[in-house]
Tab-separated table of C-alpha atoms in Angstrom:
chain	number	residue	atom	x	y	z
A	586	MET	CA	4.758	-58.110	7.492
A	587	LEU	CA	3.712	-56.190	10.599
A	588	GLN	CA	2.013	-59.274	12.005
A	589	HIS	CA	5.509	-60.159	13.281
A	590	LEU	CA	5.218	-57.163	15.645
A	591	SER	CA	1.555	-57.147	16.635
A	592	GLU	CA	2.305	-58.690	20.051
A	593	LEU	CA	4.397	-55.713	21.180
A	594	PRO	CA	2.748	-53.354	23.681
A	595	PRO	CA	2.422	-49.721	22.517
A	596	SER	CA	5.478	-47.571	23.121
A	597	LYS	CA	7.654	-45.438	20.815
A	598	MET	CA	8.817	-46.472	17.348
A	599	VAL	CA	10.913	-45.150	14.476
A	600	ASP	CA	10.026	-45.941	10.870
A	601	LEU	CA	13.397	-45.522	9.138
A	602	ALA	CA	13.111	-44.423	5.506
A	603	GLY	CA	9.382	-44.705	6.029
A	604	GLY	CA	8.245	-42.921	2.875
A	605	GLU	CA	4.667	-41.737	3.288
A	606	GLY	CA	4.552	-43.451	6.688
A	607	ARG	CA	2.223	-46.389	6.130
A	608	ASN	CA	3.952	-48.389	8.878
A	609	ALA	CA	4.181	-45.465	11.299
A	610	LEU	CA	0.448	-44.841	10.859
A	611	TRP	CA	-0.316	-48.527	11.477
A	612	PHE	CA	1.497	-48.278	14.820
A	613	ALA	CA	-0.030	-44.884	15.697
A	614	LYS	CA	-3.514	-46.391	15.256
A	615	ARG	CA	-2.505	-48.956	17.877
A	616	GLY	CA	-1.443	-46.347	20.432
A	617	TRP	CA	2.251	-45.944	19.620
A	618	GLN	CA	4.179	-42.663	19.450
A	619	THR	CA	5.773	-42.743	15.999
A	620	GLU	CA	8.549	-40.988	14.140
A	621	ASN	CA	8.811	-41.240	10.368
A	622	VAL	CA	12.413	-40.635	9.283
A	623	GLU	CA	12.538	-39.942	5.559
A	624	LEU	CA	14.701	-38.170	2.974
A	625	SER	CA	11.724	-36.973	0.900
A	626	GLN	CA	10.001	-33.914	2.347
A	627	VAL	CA	7.091	-34.528	-0.044
A	628	ALA	CA	6.565	-37.980	1.496
A	629	LEU	CA	6.767	-36.541	5.020
A	630	ASP	CA	4.192	-33.874	4.169
A	631	LYS	CA	1.817	-36.544	2.845
A	632	PHE	CA	2.379	-38.564	6.015
A	633	LEU	CA	1.532	-35.611	8.245
A	634	LEU	CA	-1.596	-34.794	6.239
A	635	ARG	CA	-2.794	-38.371	6.494
A	636	ALA	CA	-2.005	-38.467	10.213
A	637	GLN	CA	-3.989	-35.276	10.708
A	638	HIS	CA	-6.891	-36.620	8.624
A	639	GLU	CA	-6.962	-39.775	10.775
A	640	ASN	CA	-6.664	-37.762	14.029
A	641	LEU	CA	-3.274	-39.320	14.744
A	642	ASP	CA	-1.117	-36.210	14.421
A	643	GLY	CA	-0.584	-36.109	18.202
A	644	ARG	CA	1.160	-39.475	17.942
A	645	CYS	CA	3.170	-38.776	14.786
A	646	THR	CA	6.394	-36.844	14.294
A	647	THR	CA	8.821	-36.581	11.395
A	648	THR	CA	12.512	-36.183	10.815
A	649	HIS	CA	13.712	-35.066	7.404
A	650	ALA	CA	17.054	-36.846	7.016
A	651	ASP	CA	19.131	-39.419	5.200
A	652	ALA	CA	18.804	-42.850	6.794
A	653	THR	CA	22.566	-43.210	7.229
A	654	THR	CA	22.964	-40.077	9.367
A	655	ALA	CA	19.523	-39.318	10.812
A	656	LYS	CA	19.183	-38.126	14.393
A	657	PHE	CA	15.892	-39.263	15.905
A	658	SER	CA	13.689	-37.124	18.126
A	659	LEU	CA	12.185	-40.159	19.890
A	660	SER	CA	13.979	-42.497	22.225
A	661	ALA	CA	12.349	-45.591	20.746
A	662	ASP	CA	11.715	-49.202	21.719
A	663	LEU	CA	11.126	-50.333	18.128
A	664	LEU	CA	12.854	-49.722	14.817
A	665	VAL	CA	11.076	-50.665	11.584
A	666	VAL	CA	12.994	-50.634	8.305
A	667	ALA	CA	10.831	-51.606	5.333
A	668	TYR	CA	12.416	-51.952	1.904
A	669	LEU	CA	15.363	-49.614	2.383
A	670	GLN	CA	17.114	-50.939	-0.720
A	671	ILE	CA	20.542	-49.304	-0.688
A	672	PRO	CA	24.050	-50.740	-1.182
A	673	ALA	CA	25.310	-52.945	1.658
A	674	PRO	CA	27.838	-50.442	3.106
A	675	SER	CA	25.166	-47.728	3.286
A	676	LEU	CA	22.612	-50.150	4.720
A	677	SER	CA	25.079	-51.158	7.413
A	678	ARG	CA	25.693	-47.483	8.280
A	679	ALA	CA	21.954	-46.762	8.388
A	680	LEU	CA	21.196	-49.732	10.641
A	681	SER	CA	24.164	-49.036	12.934
A	682	ASN	CA	23.258	-45.352	13.225
A	683	ALA	CA	19.672	-46.281	14.065
A	684	VAL	CA	20.364	-48.930	16.711
A	685	ASP	CA	22.822	-46.601	18.447
A	686	GLN	CA	19.832	-44.324	19.177
A	687	LEU	CA	17.374	-46.963	20.425
A	688	ASN	CA	16.535	-47.787	24.013
A	689	PRO	CA	18.201	-50.819	25.617
A	690	GLY	CA	16.202	-53.955	24.814
A	691	ALA	CA	14.591	-52.374	21.751
A	692	THR	CA	13.221	-54.524	18.936
A	693	VAL	CA	14.704	-54.168	15.460
A	694	PHE	CA	12.611	-55.308	12.507
A	695	GLY	CA	13.536	-55.013	8.848
A	696	VAL	CA	12.253	-56.394	5.582
A	697	TRP	CA	13.948	-56.160	2.192
A	698	HIS	CA	13.573	-57.539	-1.308
A	699	ALA	CA	15.963	-60.502	-1.196
A	700	LYS	CA	18.870	-60.933	-3.577
A	701	ARG	CA	17.314	-64.271	-4.655
A	702	ASN	CA	14.564	-62.261	-6.364
A	703	LEU	CA	16.964	-61.674	-9.248
A	704	VAL	CA	16.812	-65.371	-10.177
A	705	ASP	CA	14.005	-67.045	-8.246
A	706	GLY	CA	11.509	-64.277	-7.469
A	707	PHE	CA	9.737	-61.173	-8.673
A	708	GLY	CA	10.125	-57.469	-7.998
A	709	GLY	CA	12.563	-55.257	-6.221
A	710	PRO	CA	15.530	-53.401	-7.642
A	711	PRO	CA	17.266	-55.080	-10.595
A	712	SER	CA	20.706	-54.267	-9.132
A	713	PRO	CA	22.281	-56.996	-6.982
A	714	GLU	CA	24.127	-54.447	-4.819
A	715	MET	CA	20.752	-53.130	-3.605
A	716	LEU	CA	19.503	-56.555	-2.496
A	717	PRO	CA	20.727	-58.031	0.794
A	718	THR	CA	21.204	-61.711	1.491
A	719	PRO	CA	20.373	-63.389	4.792
A	720	LYS	CA	24.117	-63.919	5.396
A	721	GLU	CA	24.845	-60.195	4.979
A	722	LEU	CA	22.118	-59.254	7.459
A	723	GLU	CA	23.252	-61.956	9.892
A	724	ALA	CA	26.823	-60.627	9.762
A	725	TRP	CA	25.594	-57.142	10.695
A	726	ALA	CA	23.234	-58.458	13.393
A	727	LYS	CA	25.972	-60.520	15.100
A	728	ASP	CA	27.847	-57.298	15.824
A	729	HIS	CA	24.856	-55.209	16.953
A	730	LEU	CA	22.045	-57.322	18.398
A	731	GLU	CA	21.871	-59.552	21.441
A	732	SER	CA	19.487	-61.962	19.756
A	733	PHE	CA	18.072	-62.133	16.250
A	734	GLU	CA	16.634	-64.257	13.490
A	735	VAL	CA	16.978	-63.756	9.748
A	736	PHE	CA	14.778	-65.636	7.303
A	737	GLU	CA	13.300	-65.448	3.833
A	738	VAL	CA	9.574	-65.478	3.113
A	739	ASP	CA	7.588	-65.705	-0.085
A	740	ARG	CA	5.059	-62.968	-0.773
A	741	ILE	CA	2.467	-63.157	-3.540
A	742	VAL	CA	2.153	-59.994	-5.600
A	743	GLU	CA	-0.192	-59.271	-8.471
A	744	LYS	CA	0.793	-57.314	-11.541
A	745	ASP	CA	-1.481	-56.906	-14.531
A	746	GLY	CA	-3.744	-59.670	-13.237
A	747	VAL	CA	-0.887	-62.174	-12.912
A	748	HIS	CA	0.297	-63.527	-9.564
A	749	HIS	CA	4.039	-63.641	-8.917
A	750	THR	CA	6.147	-64.779	-5.984
A	751	ALA	CA	8.427	-62.170	-4.452
A	752	ILE	CA	11.085	-63.229	-1.973
A	753	ASP	CA	11.673	-61.022	1.050
A	754	VAL	CA	14.383	-61.307	3.675
A	755	ILE	CA	13.379	-60.405	7.229
A	756	LEU	CA	15.531	-59.490	10.209
A	757	LYS	CA	13.977	-59.440	13.676
A	758	GLY	CA	16.123	-58.925	16.740
A	759	GLN	CA	16.638	-57.360	20.133
A	760	LEU	CA	19.225	-55.030	21.545
A	761	ALA	CA	20.810	-55.975	24.834
A	762	LYS	CA	19.032	-54.714	27.944
A	763	ASN	CA	20.974	-52.753	30.506
A	764	GLU	CA	21.541	-54.831	33.605
């Protein structure tokens, strides 16, 4: 998933609902200043311990908050949202709240279990209201991003020695730059 962002030069990024911070650590290892925004304090504590163990704690900060109302400490050039599977109205609030805090021209990248997983794929929440469609993400992006692309990708996952195809939906876009 992060291969879609590997060309970006190091700057500041926010990992929204980042859990134990796997993505934030990936960026910190590449020279980024990172902020893991997460509702679970236990996950944030694990993130900070891992960052310290990997000598990345100087590049890693945390914010303990709900994704829909979080206030970031970093003024970031990149937002990563990985598998924030919440109902569409809450997802829209979380994304809107986040992009309102990003720098002009920032990159927005999100990946979710796609709604098509319920019929054609494997994994993700079993509740359709937690699974976005490309059209839902496009509708949000049209109102908030200067440019964007939304697409589905297949991902092979293994469970109990059996390979399955999961379907993810990806949003990658840019905020407008100040002129």
